[in-house]
Short mmCIF file of C-alpha atoms in Angstrom, two decimals:
data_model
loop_
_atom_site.label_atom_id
_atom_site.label_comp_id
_atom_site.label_asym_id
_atom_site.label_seq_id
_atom_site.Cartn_x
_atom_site.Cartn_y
_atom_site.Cartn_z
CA UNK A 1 57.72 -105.31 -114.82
CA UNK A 2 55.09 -107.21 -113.81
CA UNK A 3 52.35 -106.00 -115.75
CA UNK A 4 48.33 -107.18 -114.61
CA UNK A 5 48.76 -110.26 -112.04
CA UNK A 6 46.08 -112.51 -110.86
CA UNK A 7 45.25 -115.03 -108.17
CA UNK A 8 44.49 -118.04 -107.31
CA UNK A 9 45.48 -119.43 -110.92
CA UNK A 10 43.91 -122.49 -110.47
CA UNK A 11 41.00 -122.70 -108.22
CA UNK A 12 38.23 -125.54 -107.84
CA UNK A 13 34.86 -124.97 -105.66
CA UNK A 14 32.25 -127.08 -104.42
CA UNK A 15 28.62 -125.26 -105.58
CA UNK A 16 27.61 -122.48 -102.84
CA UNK A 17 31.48 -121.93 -101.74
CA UNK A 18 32.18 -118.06 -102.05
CA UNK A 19 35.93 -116.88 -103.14
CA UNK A 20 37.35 -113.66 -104.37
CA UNK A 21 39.68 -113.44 -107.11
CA UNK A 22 42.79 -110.82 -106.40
CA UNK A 23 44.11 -108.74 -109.45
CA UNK A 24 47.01 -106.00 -109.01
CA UNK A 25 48.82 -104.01 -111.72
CA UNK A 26 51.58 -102.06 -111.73
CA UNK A 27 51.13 -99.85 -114.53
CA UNK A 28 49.51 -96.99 -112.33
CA UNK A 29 46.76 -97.29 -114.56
CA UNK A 30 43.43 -95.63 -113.72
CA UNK A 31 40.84 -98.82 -115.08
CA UNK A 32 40.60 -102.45 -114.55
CA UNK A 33 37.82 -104.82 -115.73
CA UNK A 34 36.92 -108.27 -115.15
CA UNK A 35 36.51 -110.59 -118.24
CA UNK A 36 35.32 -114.09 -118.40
CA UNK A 37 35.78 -116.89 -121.17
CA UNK A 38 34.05 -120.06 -121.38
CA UNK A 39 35.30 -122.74 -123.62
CA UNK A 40 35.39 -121.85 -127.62
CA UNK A 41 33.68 -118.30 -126.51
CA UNK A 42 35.03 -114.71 -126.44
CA UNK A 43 35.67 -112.88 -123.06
CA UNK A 44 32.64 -110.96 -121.85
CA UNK A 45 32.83 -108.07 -119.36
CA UNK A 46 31.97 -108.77 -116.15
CA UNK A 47 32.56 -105.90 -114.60
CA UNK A 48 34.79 -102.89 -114.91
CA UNK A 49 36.34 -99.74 -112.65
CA UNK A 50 37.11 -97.01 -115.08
CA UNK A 51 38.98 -95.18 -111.80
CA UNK A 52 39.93 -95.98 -108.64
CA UNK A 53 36.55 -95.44 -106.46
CA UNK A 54 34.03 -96.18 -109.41
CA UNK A 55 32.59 -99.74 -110.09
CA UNK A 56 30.21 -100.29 -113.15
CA UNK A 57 28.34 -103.29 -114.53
CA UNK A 58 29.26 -105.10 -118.05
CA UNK A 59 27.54 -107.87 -119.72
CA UNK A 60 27.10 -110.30 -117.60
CA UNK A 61 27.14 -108.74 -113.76
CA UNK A 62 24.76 -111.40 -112.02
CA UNK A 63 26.40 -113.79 -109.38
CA UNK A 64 29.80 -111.61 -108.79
CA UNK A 65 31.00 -107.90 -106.61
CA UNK A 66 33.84 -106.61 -107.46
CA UNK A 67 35.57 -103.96 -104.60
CA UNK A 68 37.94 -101.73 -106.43
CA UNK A 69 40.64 -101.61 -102.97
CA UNK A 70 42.85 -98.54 -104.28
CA UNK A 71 44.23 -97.57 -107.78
CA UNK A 72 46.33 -100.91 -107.96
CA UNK A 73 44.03 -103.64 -107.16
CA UNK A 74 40.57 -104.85 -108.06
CA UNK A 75 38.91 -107.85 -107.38
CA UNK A 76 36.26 -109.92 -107.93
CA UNK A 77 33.59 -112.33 -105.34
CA UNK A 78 32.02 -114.90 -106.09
CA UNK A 79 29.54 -115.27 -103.34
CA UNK A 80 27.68 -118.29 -103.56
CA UNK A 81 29.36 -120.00 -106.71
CA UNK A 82 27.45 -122.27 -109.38
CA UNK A 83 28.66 -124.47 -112.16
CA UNK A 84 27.42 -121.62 -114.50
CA UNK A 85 30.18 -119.62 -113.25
CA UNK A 86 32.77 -122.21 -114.39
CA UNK A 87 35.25 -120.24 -116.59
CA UNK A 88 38.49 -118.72 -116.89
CA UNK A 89 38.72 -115.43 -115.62
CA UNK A 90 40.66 -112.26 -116.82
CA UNK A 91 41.60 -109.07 -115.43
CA UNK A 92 42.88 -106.35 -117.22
CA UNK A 93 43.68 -103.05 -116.90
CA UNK A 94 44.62 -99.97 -119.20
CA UNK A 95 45.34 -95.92 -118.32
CA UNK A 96 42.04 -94.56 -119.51
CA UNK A 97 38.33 -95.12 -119.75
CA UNK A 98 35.47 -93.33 -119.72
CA UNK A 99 33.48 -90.75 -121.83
CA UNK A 100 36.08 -90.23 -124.89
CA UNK A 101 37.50 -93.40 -124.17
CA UNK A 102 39.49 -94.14 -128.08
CA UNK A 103 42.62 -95.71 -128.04
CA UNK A 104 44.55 -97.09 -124.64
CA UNK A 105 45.69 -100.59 -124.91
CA UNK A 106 44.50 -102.32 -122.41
CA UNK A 107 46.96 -105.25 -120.87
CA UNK A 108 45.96 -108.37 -119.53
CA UNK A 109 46.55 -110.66 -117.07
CA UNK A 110 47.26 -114.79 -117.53
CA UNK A 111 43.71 -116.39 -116.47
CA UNK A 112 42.15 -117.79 -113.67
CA UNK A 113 41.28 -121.02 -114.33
CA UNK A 114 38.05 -121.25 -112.43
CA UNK A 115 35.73 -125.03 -111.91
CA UNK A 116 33.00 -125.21 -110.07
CA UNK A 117 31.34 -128.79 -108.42
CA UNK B 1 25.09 -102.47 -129.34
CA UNK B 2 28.72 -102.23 -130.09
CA UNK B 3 28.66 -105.35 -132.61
CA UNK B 4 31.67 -106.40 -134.60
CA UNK B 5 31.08 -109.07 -136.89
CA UNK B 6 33.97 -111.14 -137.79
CA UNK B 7 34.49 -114.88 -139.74
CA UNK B 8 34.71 -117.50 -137.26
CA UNK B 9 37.81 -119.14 -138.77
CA UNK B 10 40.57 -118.62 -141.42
CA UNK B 11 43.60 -120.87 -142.91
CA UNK B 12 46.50 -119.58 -144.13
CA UNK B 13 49.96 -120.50 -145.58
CA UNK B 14 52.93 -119.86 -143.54
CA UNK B 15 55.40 -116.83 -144.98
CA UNK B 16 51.96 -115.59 -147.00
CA UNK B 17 49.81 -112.61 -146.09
CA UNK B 18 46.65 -112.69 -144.32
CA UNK B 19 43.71 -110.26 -144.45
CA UNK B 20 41.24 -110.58 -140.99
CA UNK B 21 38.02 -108.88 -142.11
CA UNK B 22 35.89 -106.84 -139.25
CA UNK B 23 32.51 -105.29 -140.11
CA UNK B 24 31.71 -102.65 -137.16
CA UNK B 25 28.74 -100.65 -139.44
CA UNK B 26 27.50 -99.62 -135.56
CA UNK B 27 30.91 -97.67 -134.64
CA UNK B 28 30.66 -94.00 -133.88
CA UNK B 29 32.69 -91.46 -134.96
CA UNK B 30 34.96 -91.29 -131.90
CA UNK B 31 35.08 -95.25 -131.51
CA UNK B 32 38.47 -96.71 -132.22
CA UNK B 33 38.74 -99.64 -133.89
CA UNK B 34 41.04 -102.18 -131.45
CA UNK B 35 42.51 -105.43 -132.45
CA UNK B 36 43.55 -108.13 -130.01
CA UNK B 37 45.02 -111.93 -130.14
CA UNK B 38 44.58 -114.20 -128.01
CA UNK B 39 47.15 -117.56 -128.13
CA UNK B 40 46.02 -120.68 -126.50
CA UNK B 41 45.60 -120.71 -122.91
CA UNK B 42 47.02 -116.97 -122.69
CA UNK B 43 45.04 -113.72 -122.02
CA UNK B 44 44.58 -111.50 -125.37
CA UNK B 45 47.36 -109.49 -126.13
CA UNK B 46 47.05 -105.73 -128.06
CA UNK B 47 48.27 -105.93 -131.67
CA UNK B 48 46.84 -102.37 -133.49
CA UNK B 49 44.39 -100.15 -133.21
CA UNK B 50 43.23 -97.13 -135.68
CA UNK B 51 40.66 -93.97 -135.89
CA UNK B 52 40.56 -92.93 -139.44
CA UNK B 53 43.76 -93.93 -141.01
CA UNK B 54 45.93 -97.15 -141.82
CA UNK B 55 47.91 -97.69 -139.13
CA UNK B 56 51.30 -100.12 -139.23
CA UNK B 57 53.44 -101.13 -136.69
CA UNK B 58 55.93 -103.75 -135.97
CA UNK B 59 53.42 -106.40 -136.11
CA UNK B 60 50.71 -105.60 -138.31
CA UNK B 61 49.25 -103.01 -140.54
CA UNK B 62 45.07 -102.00 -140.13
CA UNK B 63 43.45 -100.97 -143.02
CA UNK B 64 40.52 -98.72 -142.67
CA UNK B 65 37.30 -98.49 -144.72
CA UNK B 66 36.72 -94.44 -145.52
CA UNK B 67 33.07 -94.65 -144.17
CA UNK B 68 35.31 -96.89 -140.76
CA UNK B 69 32.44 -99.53 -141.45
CA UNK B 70 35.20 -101.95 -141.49
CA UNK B 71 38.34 -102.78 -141.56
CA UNK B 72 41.05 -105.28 -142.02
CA UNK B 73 43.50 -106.51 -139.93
CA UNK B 74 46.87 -107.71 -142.23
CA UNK B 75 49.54 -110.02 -141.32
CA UNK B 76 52.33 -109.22 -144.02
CA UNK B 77 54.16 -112.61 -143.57
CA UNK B 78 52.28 -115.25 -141.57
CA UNK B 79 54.46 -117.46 -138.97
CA UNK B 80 53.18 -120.54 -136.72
CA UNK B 81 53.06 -118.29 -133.78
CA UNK B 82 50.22 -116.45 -134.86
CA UNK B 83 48.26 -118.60 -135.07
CA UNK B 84 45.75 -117.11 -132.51
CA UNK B 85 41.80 -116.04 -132.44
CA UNK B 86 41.76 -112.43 -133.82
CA UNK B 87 38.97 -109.98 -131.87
CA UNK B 88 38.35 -106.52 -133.52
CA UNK B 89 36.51 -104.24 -130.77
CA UNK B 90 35.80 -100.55 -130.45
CA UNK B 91 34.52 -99.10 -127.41
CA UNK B 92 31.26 -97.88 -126.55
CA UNK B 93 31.36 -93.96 -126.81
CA UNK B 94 29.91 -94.00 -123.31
CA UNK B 95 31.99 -95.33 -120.37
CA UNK B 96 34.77 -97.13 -122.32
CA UNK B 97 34.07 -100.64 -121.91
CA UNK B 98 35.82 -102.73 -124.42
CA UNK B 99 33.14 -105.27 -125.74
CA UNK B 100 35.06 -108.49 -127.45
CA UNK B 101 33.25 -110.57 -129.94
CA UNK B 102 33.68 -114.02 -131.49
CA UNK B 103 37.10 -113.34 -133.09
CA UNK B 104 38.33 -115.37 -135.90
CA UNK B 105 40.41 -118.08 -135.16
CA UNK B 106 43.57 -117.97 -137.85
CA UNK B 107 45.22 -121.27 -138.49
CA UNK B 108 48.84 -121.21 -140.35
CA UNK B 109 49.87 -124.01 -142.61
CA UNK B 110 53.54 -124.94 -142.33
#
């Protein structure tokens, strides 16, 4: 069971370069969200789908899209990337959100180490 | 805002308990309170999570205030590998998002 995956692990981008980040889980789980974490900081939401066909905002929106593709995969763009947006990036996904939202665990993925030059 | 407010670092002894504070005095009355670790270099991991009453499992116990103002994560016997940053989060009691703080960083002592 592979639980939340996410690639590229490792990426590095030169300043205006666009990539997408790919996150799948198998958990037929109905949300998925988009963390980041920069060095000695907690994660804050980027963005999060609490079902397949809905996209909202989080904390910290600006600079990234996010195209939930069906119930198992969301990801995230990066369309013109700065150094600002240098981080390590989490997905994560858990069976319920929403109005009433109380006590699903959400799962994780392992990172995306993300630089960019 | 969905604040927690949480120490930024604790020590403790290996093989001795540990008691994580959390003051959440913003948390609604459906909110669950969530607690997550994170190791280094790993994504955060789900360790408990409570409404109203202590809650125990296999890893941890939460203790929670009667007015669920705050609550407190315990670690019956400490080992090395928990040595982790501790986030307590509820959710917003609109649209679910899970909002993490600073955590507290727990160091064990061998």
């Amino acid at each position: 069971n592979a639980g939340v995956t996410q690639t590229p692990k490792f990426q590095v981008l030169k300043t205006g370069q666009s990539m997408t980040l790919q996150c799948a889980q198998d958990m037929n789980h109905n949300s998925m969200y988009w963390y980041r974490q920069d060095p000695g900081m907690g994660l804050r939401l980027i963005y999060y789908s609490a079902s397949e066909g809905t996209t909202d905002k989080g904390e910290v929106p600006n600079g990234y899209n996010v195209s939930r593709l069906n119930k198992r995969e969301f990801s995230l763009r990066l369309e013109s990337a700065a150094p600002s947006q240098t981080s390590v990036y989490f997905c994560a996904s858990s069976e319920f959100s929403g109005i009433g939202f109380s006590g699903n665990t959400i799962y994780f993925g392992e990172g995306s180490w993300l630089t960019v030059v | 805002d969905a604040k927690t407010t949480q120490p930024n670092s604790m020590e403790s002894n290996e093989e001795e308990p540990v008691h994580l504070p959390c003051n959440h005095s913003t948390i609604s009355g459906t909110d669950y309170i969530h607690w997550y670790r994170q190791l280094p270099s790993q994504g955060p991991e789900y360790v408990i999570h409570g409404l109203t009453s202590n809650v125990n499992n296999r890893m941890a116990s939460l203790a929670i205030a009667e007015d669920r103002k705050s609550s407190t994560l315990i670690l019956h016997r400490a080992t090395l590998r928990d040595a982790a940053v501790y986030y307590c989060i509820f959710t917003y009691n609109q649209g679910g998002k899970l909002i993490f703080g600073q955590g507290t960083e727990l160091s064990v002592k061998p």
